Rosetta silent file (secondary structure, phi, psi, omega in degrees, C-alpha in Angstrom):
SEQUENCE: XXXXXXXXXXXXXXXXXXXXXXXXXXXXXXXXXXXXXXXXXXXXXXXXXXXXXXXXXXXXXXXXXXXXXXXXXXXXXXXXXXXXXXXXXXXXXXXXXXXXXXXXXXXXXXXXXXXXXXXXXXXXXXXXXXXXXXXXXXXXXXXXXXXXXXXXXXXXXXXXXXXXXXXXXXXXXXXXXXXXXXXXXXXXXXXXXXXXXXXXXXXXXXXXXXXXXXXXXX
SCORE:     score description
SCORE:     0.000 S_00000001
   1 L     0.000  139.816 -174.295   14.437  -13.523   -8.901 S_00000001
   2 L   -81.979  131.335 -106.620   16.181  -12.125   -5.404 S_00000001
   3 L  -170.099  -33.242 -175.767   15.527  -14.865   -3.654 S_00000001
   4 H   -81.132  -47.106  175.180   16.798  -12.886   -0.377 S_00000001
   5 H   -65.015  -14.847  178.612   14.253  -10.367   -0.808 S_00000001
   6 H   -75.285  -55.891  178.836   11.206  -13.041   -1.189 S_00000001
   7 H   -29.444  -38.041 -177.038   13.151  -14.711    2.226 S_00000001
   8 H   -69.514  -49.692 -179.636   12.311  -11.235    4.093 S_00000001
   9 L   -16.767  133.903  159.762    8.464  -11.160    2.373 S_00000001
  10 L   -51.886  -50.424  171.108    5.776  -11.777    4.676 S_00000001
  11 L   -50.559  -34.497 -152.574    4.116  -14.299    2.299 S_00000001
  12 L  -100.826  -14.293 -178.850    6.980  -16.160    2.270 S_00000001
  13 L   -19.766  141.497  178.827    8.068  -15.853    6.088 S_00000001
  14 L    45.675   31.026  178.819    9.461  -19.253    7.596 S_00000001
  15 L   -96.443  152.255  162.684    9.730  -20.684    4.078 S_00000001
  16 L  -100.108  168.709  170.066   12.829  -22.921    3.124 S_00000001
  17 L   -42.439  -42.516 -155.342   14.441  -21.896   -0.627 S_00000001
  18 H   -87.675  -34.835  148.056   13.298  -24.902   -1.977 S_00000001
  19 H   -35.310 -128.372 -132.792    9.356  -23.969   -0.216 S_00000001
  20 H   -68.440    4.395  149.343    9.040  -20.689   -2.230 S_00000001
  21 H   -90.222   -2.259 -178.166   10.574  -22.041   -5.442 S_00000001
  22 H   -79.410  -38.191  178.754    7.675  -24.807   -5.029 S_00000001
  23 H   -45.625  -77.614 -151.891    5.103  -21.721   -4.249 S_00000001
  24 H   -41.567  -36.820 -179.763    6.256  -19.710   -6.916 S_00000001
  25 H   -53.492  -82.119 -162.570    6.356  -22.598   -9.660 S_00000001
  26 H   -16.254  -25.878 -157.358    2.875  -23.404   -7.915 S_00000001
  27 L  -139.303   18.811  172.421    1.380  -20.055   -8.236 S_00000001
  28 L    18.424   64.609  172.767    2.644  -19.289  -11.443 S_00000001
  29 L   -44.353  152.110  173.438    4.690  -15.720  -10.777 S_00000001
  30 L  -148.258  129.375  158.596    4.877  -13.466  -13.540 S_00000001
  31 E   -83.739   99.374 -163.893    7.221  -10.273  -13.210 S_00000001
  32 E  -116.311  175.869  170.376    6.255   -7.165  -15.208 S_00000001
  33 E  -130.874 -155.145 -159.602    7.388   -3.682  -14.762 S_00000001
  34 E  -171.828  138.220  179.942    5.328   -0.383  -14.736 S_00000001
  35 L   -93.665  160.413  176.200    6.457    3.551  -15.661 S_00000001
  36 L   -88.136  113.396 -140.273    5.163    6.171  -13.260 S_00000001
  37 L   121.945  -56.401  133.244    1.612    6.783  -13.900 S_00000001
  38 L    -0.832  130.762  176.780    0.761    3.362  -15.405 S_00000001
  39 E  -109.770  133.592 -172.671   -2.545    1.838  -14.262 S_00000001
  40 E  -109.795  -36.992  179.255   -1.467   -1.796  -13.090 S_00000001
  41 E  -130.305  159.487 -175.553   -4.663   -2.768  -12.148 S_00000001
  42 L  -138.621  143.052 -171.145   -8.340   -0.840  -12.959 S_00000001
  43 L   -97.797  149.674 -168.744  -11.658   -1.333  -11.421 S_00000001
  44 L   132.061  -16.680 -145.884  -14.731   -3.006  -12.793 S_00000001
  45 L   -87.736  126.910  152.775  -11.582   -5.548  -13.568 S_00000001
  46 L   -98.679  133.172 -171.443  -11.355   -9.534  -12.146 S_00000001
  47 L  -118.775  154.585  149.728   -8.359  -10.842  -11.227 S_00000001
  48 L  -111.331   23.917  168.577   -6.654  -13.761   -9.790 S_00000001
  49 L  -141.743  161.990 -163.097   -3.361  -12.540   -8.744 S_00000001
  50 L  -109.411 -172.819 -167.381   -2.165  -10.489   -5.980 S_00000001
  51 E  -150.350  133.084  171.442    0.972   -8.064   -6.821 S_00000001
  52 E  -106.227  144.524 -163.630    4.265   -7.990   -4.658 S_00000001
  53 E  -104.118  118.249  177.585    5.989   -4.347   -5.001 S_00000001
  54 E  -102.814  -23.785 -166.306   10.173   -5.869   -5.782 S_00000001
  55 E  -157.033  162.115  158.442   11.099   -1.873   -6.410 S_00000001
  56 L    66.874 -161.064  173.179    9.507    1.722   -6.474 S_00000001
  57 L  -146.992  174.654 -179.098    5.402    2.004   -5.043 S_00000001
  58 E  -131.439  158.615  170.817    1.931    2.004   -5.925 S_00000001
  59 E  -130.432  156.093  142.671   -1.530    3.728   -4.611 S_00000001
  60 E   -88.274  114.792 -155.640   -4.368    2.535   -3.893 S_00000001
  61 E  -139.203 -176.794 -177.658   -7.369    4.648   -5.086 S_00000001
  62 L  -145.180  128.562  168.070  -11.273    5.451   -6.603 S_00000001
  63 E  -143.725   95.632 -160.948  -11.552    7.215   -9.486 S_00000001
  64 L   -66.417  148.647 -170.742  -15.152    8.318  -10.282 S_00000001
  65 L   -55.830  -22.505  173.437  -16.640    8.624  -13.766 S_00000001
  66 L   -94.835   14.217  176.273  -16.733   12.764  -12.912 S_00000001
  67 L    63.478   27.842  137.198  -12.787   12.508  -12.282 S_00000001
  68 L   -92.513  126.334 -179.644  -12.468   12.591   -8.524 S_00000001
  69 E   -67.877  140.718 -145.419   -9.792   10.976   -7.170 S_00000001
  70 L  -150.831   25.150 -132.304   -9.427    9.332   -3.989 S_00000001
  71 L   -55.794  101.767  168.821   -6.048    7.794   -2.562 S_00000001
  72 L   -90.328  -49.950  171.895   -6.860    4.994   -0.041 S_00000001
  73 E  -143.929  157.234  174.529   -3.197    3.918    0.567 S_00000001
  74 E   -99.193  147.199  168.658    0.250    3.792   -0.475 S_00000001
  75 E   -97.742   80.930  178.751    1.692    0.485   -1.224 S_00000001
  76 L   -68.556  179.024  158.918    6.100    0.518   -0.985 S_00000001
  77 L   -43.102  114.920 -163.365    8.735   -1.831   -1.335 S_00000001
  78 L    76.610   17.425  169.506    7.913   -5.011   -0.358 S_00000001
  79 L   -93.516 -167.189 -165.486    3.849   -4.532   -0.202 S_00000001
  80 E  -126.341  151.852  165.696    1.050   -6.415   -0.997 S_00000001
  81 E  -154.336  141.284  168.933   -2.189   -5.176   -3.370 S_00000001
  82 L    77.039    5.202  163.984   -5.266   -7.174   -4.329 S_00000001
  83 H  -102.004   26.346  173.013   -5.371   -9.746   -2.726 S_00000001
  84 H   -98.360   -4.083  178.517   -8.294  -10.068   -1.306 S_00000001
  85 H   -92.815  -33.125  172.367  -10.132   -9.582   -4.863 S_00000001
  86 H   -43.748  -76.115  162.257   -7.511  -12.200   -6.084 S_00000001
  87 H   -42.713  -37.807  166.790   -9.326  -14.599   -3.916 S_00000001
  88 L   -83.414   83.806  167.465  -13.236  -13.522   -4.090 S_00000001
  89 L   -76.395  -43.224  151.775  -12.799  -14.465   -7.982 S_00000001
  90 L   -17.428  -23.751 -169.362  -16.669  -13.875   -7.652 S_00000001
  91 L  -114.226  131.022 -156.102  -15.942  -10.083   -6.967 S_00000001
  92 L  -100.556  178.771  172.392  -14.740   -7.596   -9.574 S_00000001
  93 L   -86.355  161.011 -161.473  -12.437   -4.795   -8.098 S_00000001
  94 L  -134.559   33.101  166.637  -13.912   -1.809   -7.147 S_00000001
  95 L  -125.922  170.064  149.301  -10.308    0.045   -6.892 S_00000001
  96 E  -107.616  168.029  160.205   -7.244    1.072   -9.032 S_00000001
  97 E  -109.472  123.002 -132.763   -3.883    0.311   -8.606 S_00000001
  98 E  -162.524  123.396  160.886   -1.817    3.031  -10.455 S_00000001
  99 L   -64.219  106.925  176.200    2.253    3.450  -10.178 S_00000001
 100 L   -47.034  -35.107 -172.773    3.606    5.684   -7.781 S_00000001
 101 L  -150.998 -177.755  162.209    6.798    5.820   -9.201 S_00000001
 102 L   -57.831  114.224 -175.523    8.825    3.380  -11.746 S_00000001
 103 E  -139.644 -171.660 -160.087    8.175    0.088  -10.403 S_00000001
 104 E  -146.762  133.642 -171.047    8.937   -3.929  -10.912 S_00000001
 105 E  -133.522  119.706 -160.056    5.808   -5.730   -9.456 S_00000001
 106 E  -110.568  158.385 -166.542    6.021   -9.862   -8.958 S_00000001
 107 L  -149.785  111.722 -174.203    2.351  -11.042   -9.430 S_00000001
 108 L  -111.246  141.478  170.344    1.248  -14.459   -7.759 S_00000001
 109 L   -67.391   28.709 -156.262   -1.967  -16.301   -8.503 S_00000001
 110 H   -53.987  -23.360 -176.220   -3.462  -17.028   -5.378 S_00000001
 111 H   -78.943   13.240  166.482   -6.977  -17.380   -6.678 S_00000001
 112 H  -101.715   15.027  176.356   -6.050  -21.359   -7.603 S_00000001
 113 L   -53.582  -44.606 -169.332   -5.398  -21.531   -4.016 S_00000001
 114 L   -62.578  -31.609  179.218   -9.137  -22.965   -3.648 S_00000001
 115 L   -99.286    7.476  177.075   -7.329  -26.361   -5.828 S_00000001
 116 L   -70.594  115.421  168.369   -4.432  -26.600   -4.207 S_00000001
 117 L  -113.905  140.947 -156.314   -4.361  -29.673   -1.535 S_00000001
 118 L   -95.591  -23.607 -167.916   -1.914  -29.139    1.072 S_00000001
 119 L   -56.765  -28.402 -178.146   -1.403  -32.090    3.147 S_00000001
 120 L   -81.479    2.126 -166.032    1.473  -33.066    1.291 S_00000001
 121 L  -119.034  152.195  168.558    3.325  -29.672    0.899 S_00000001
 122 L   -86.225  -49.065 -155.339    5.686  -28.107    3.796 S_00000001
 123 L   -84.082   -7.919  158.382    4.781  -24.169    2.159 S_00000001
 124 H   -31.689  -65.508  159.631    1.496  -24.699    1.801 S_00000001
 125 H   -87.749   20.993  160.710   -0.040  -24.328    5.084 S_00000001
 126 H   -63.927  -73.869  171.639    2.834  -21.608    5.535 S_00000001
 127 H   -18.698  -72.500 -172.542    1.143  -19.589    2.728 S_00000001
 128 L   -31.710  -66.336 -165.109   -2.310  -20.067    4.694 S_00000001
 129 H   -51.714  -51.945  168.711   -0.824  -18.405    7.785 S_00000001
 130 H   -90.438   16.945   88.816    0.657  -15.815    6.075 S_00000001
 131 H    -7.915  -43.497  156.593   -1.746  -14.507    4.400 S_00000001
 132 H   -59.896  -52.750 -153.000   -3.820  -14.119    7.457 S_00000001
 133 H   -78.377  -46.875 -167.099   -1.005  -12.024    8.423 S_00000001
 134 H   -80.964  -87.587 -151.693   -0.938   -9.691    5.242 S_00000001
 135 H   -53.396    1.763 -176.973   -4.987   -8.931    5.408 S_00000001
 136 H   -87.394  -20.352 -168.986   -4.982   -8.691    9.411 S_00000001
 137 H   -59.607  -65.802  172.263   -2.233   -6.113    7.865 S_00000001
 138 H   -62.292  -52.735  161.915   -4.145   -4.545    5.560 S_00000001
 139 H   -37.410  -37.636 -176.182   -7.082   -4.033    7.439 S_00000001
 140 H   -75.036  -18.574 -171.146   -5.505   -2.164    9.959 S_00000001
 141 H   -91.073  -33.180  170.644   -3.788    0.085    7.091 S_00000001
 142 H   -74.176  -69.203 -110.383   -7.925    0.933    5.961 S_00000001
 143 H   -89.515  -28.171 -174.711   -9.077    1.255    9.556 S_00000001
 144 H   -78.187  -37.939  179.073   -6.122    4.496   10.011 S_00000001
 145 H   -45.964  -59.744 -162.499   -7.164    6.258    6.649 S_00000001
 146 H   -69.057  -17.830  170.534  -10.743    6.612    8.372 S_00000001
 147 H   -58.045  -60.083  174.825   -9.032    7.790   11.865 S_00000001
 148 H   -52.338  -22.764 -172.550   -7.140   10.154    9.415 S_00000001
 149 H  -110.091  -10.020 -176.942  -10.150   11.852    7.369 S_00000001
 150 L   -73.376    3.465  173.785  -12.635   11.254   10.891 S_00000001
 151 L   -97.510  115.813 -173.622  -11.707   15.299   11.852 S_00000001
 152 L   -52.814  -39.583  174.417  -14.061   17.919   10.286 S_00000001
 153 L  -117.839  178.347 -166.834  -11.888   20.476    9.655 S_00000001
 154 H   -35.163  -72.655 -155.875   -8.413   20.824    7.360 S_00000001
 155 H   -98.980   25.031  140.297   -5.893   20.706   10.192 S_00000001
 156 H   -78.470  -26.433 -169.747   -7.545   18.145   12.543 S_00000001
 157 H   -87.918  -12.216  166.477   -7.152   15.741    9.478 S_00000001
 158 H   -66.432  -58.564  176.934   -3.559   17.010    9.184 S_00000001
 159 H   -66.806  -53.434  171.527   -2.502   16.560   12.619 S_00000001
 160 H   -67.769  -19.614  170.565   -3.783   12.857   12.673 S_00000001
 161 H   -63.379  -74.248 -162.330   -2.262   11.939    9.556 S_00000001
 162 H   -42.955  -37.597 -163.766    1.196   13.408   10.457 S_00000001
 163 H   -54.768  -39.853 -158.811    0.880   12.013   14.612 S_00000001
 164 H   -74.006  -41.145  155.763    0.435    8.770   12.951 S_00000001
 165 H   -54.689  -35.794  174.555    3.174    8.783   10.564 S_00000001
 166 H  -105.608    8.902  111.435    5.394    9.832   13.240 S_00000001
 167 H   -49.890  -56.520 -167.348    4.496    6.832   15.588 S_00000001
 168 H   -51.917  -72.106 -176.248    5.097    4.426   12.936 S_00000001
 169 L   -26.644  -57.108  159.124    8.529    5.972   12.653 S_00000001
 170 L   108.642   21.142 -175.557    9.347    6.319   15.919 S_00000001
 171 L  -147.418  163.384  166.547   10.571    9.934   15.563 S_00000001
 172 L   -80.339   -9.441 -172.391    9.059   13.526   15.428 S_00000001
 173 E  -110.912   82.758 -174.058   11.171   13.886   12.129 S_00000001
 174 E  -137.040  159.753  171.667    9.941   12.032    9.032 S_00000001
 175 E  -120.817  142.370  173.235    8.775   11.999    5.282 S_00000001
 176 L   -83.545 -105.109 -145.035    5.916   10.747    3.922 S_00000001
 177 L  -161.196  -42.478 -170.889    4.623    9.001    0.932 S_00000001
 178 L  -138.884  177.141 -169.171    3.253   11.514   -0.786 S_00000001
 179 L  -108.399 -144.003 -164.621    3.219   14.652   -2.585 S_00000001
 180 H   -66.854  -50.864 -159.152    0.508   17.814   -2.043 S_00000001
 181 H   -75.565  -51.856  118.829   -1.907   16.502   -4.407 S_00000001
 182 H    48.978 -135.951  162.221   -1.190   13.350   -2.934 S_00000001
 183 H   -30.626  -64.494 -172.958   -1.551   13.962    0.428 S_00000001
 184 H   -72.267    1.894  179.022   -5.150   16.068   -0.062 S_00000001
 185 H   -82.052  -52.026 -138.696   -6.295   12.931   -2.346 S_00000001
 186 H  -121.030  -18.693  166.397   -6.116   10.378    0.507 S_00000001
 187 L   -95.232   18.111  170.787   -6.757   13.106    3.380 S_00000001
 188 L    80.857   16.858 -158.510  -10.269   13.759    1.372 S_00000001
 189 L  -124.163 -166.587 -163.447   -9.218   17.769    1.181 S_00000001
 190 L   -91.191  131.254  159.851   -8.956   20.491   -1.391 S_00000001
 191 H   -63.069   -6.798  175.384   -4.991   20.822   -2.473 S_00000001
 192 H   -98.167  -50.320  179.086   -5.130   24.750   -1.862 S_00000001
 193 H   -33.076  -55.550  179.616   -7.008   24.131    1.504 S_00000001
 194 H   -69.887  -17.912 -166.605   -4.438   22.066    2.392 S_00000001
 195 H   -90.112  -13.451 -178.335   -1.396   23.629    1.199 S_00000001
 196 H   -86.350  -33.407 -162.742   -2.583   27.215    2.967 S_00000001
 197 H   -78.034  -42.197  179.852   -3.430   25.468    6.628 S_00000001
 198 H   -36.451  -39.568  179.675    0.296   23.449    5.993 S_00000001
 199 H   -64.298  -45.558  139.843    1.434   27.279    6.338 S_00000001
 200 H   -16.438  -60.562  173.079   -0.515   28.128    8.694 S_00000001
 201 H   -50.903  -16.655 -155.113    0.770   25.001   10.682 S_00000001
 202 H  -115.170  -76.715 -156.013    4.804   25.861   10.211 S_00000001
 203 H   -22.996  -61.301 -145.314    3.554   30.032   10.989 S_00000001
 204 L   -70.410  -32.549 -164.865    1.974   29.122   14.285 S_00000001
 205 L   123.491  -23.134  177.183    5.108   26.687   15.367 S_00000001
 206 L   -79.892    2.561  176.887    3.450   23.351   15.149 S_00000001
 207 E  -153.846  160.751  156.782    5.430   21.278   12.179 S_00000001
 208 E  -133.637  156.729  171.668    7.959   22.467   10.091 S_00000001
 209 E  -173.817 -179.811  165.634    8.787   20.795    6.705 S_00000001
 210 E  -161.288  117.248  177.647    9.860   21.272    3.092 S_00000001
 211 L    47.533 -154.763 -130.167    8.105   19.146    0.458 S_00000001
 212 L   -89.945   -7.134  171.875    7.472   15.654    1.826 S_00000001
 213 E   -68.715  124.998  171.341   10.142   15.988    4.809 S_00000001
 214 E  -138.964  119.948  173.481    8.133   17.003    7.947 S_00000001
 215 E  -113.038  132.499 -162.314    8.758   17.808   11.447 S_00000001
 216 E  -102.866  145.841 -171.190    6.583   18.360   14.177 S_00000001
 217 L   -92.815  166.820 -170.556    7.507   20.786   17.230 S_00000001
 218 L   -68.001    0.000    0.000    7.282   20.563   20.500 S_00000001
């Protein structure tokens, strides 16, 4: 186990070494790894562990019994998935989690959290806090998907996806996450709709790009 990367983690933030090897015993990590494609987690399913990304990514998505697909977010190196179903052991999931690419996934048990008593541990109420800190995280990572898909037509939902991507960034010049099919999964659209107004978009002068590289013009 990298030990530097868990040091960086958000769960683990303001942990000493010997804190997150007591978590980790505590919460009984398991590492598996996952081909591209690979359903890591499936919904209808209950769990009691959350999933740490150590390499490669994951989406998050709905996939309906008539086989449309639905991308709610991507999950990278060094994200979080599930844990808020991890906790609600009462609730089954009502998402998948499916590998973006070849990935290595660390998987902590957080739903024994509820038997844990803390007064005696330093990482314990550590944990608490950060955790808050991942779902105040996550929420905010749902609340932009519906800013992105709230525009009626093709290249309103296009323009808010990309502006937003290129705040986070801090530049007009960035790549994204995903690929066409992708992209039109999680912006709700048709892959030819989208892939004709992207032309449309580069014709007129407002972005330029090639495959997941994009830049937008003045």
């Amino acid at each position: 186990m990298d030990i530097e990367f868990l040091r960086k983690s958000i769960i683990f933030r303001n942990m000493t070494d010997d804190d997150i090897a007591l978590a980790l015993a505590s919460l009984h990590t398991i590492e598996k790894e996952y081909k591209k494609g690979d359903m890591i987690m499936s919904a209808g399913a209950a769990i009691d562990s959350m999933g740490l990304v150590l390499t490669g990514s994951v989406t998050i998505e709905t996939n309906d019994i008539w086989g449309n697909r639905t991308i709610l977010s991507h999950v990278g190196n060094g994200g979080f998935f599930a844990e808020t179903y991890a906790l609600l052991d009462s609730e089954v999931m009502l998402v998948d989690v499916c590998a973006n690419e070849n990935c290595r996934i660390l998987f902590l048990r957080i739903g024994s959290l509820s038997k844990f008593k803390f007064n005696n541990t330093t990482w314990g109420s550590k944990l608490i806090f950060n955790m808050l800190q991942i779902s105040v995280h996550k929420n905010l990572t749902l609340s932009l998907r519906s800013f992105h898909t709230a525009p009626k037509n093709v290249r309103g939902r296009i323009m808010a996806y990309l502006n937003s991507v290129s705040l986070q960034n801090g530049s007009q010049k960035f790549d994204i996450p995903f690929n066409r099919q992708q992209m039109a999964d999680y912006l709700n659209l048709d892959r030819t709709a989208l892939s004709k107004e992207l032309g449309r978009m580069q014709k007129d002068g407002v972005i330029s790009f090639w495959k997941n590289h994009f830049n937008i013009l003045e």
